[in-house]
Amino acid sequence: MNGNKNINWTPPEKSRLKINIDATWISANLPAGISLILRNDAGILEQGRAGALTATTPEEEEALGLLQGAKWAVEIGLSNFYLEGDCKNLFDYLNGKESLLEWQNIPILDEVVNELKSCNIWVSFVPRSANTVADLMAKEAKHFSSFLNGRKQIPNCIEGALEIDKSNVMVDSICPALDDSTHLDVRVSNSQS
């Protein structure tokens, strides 16, 4: 594979949902942000959740984000969905692969598995370029005083990235995919101007 090629967000199968999870961590002394972005097969935001937590390491923050995601999925009644994130150690562990996971995060991930035991889920590691919306929201979430839960109101910080992902869902395989360096210039073809 070409190392310069961006890997973009891909939609779940028709009539399925996908939760993208991300966390952002600066230090053990500062709040870290987590975000959970639930989208459908057209790339449309169904729901989201974001907020600040504390953690001693970046991996612990990602693990706590996964736990929040598992609890949230059960809370909103999801049972058949995809779960993606960009922390390889965590997703390798959840998929039963050899992982360099920090030992103190194993009980957190075991709790994730326990929360989701009645669900039919697919868990996948994706590179950050395929997790952009969750990454942007997590960066904002570290400043929140409480968790934000949203259905259809899209926070300004992720609007552009959501539009890029939705556009990529519609892009034909022979056309280039958009990335975060692309400016969207939307024109209405039947307008009077």
Short mmCIF file of N, CA, C and O in Angstrom, two decimals, residues 56-61 63-64 87 89-90 93 98-111:
data_model
loop_
_atom_site.label_atom_id
_atom_site.label_comp_id
_atom_site.label_asym_id
_atom_site.label_seq_id
_atom_site.Cartn_x
_atom_site.Cartn_y
_atom_site.Cartn_z
N THR A 56 -4.01 8.42 33.71
CA THR A 56 -2.58 8.55 33.95
C THR A 56 -1.74 8.40 32.68
O THR A 56 -0.61 8.85 32.64
N THR A 57 -2.30 7.75 31.65
CA THR A 57 -1.58 7.55 30.39
C THR A 57 -2.55 7.71 29.21
O THR A 57 -3.77 7.57 29.39
N PRO A 58 -2.02 7.94 28.01
CA PRO A 58 -2.90 8.02 26.83
C PRO A 58 -3.67 6.71 26.60
O PRO A 58 -4.85 6.75 26.26
N GLU A 59 -3.01 5.58 26.80
CA GLU A 59 -3.69 4.31 26.59
C GLU A 59 -4.82 4.10 27.58
O GLU A 59 -5.88 3.59 27.23
N GLU A 60 -4.61 4.51 28.83
CA GLU A 60 -5.68 4.39 29.82
C GLU A 60 -6.87 5.26 29.42
O GLU A 60 -8.01 4.85 29.55
N GLU A 61 -6.60 6.46 28.91
CA GLU A 61 -7.68 7.34 28.46
C GLU A 61 -8.46 6.69 27.32
O GLU A 61 -9.69 6.73 27.30
N ALA A 63 -8.71 3.48 26.79
CA ALA A 63 -9.45 2.35 27.38
C ALA A 63 -10.70 2.84 28.09
O ALA A 63 -11.78 2.25 27.97
N LEU A 64 -10.58 3.94 28.84
CA LEU A 64 -11.74 4.52 29.52
C LEU A 64 -12.77 5.02 28.50
O LEU A 64 -13.98 4.91 28.73
N CYS A 87 -6.52 3.27 18.63
CA CYS A 87 -5.51 2.80 19.59
C CYS A 87 -5.31 1.29 19.35
O CYS A 87 -6.08 0.46 19.83
N ASN A 89 -3.27 -1.11 20.33
CA ASN A 89 -3.13 -2.06 21.44
C ASN A 89 -4.50 -2.50 21.98
O ASN A 89 -4.70 -3.69 22.25
N LEU A 90 -5.41 -1.57 22.13
CA LEU A 90 -6.73 -1.90 22.67
C LEU A 90 -7.53 -2.79 21.72
O LEU A 90 -8.12 -3.78 22.14
N TYR A 93 -6.19 -6.32 21.52
CA TYR A 93 -6.61 -7.09 22.70
C TYR A 93 -8.06 -7.54 22.56
O TYR A 93 -8.38 -8.72 22.80
N GLU A 98 -2.27 -10.72 19.84
CA GLU A 98 -1.19 -10.34 20.74
C GLU A 98 -1.14 -8.82 20.80
O GLU A 98 -1.22 -8.13 19.79
N SER A 99 -0.99 -8.29 22.03
CA SER A 99 -1.04 -6.85 22.22
C SER A 99 0.02 -6.43 23.23
O SER A 99 0.31 -7.15 24.17
N LEU A 100 0.53 -5.24 23.04
CA LEU A 100 1.48 -4.66 23.99
C LEU A 100 0.73 -3.78 25.00
O LEU A 100 1.26 -2.79 25.48
N LEU A 101 -0.46 -4.17 25.32
CA LEU A 101 -1.33 -3.44 26.23
C LEU A 101 -0.71 -3.30 27.61
O LEU A 101 -0.13 -4.26 28.14
N GLU A 102 -0.80 -2.10 28.18
CA GLU A 102 -0.33 -1.88 29.55
C GLU A 102 -1.21 -2.72 30.49
O GLU A 102 -2.42 -2.70 30.38
N TRP A 103 -0.59 -3.45 31.40
CA TRP A 103 -1.30 -4.41 32.25
C TRP A 103 -2.45 -3.78 33.02
O TRP A 103 -3.49 -4.41 33.23
N GLN A 104 -2.31 -2.51 33.45
CA GLN A 104 -3.36 -1.89 34.26
C GLN A 104 -4.62 -1.59 33.45
O GLN A 104 -5.67 -1.32 34.03
N ASN A 105 -4.56 -1.70 32.12
CA ASN A 105 -5.73 -1.44 31.29
C ASN A 105 -6.52 -2.70 30.97
O ASN A 105 -7.64 -2.62 30.46
N ILE A 106 -5.96 -3.86 31.28
CA ILE A 106 -6.66 -5.12 31.01
C ILE A 106 -8.00 -5.21 31.75
O ILE A 106 -9.01 -5.57 31.12
N PRO A 107 -8.08 -4.86 33.04
CA PRO A 107 -9.40 -4.92 33.70
C PRO A 107 -10.43 -3.97 33.07
O PRO A 107 -11.62 -4.30 33.03
N ILE A 108 -9.98 -2.84 32.57
CA ILE A 108 -10.91 -1.90 31.91
C ILE A 108 -11.48 -2.55 30.66
O ILE A 108 -12.69 -2.54 30.41
N LEU A 109 -10.60 -3.16 29.85
CA LEU A 109 -11.06 -3.80 28.62
C LEU A 109 -11.90 -5.04 28.90
O LEU A 109 -12.83 -5.34 28.15
N ASP A 110 -11.59 -5.75 29.97
CA ASP A 110 -12.43 -6.89 30.35
C ASP A 110 -13.83 -6.41 30.72
O ASP A 110 -14.82 -7.08 30.43
N GLU A 111 -13.92 -5.23 31.32
CA GLU A 111 -15.23 -4.65 31.63
C GLU A 111 -15.95 -4.25 30.35
O GLU A 111 -17.17 -4.40 30.25
#
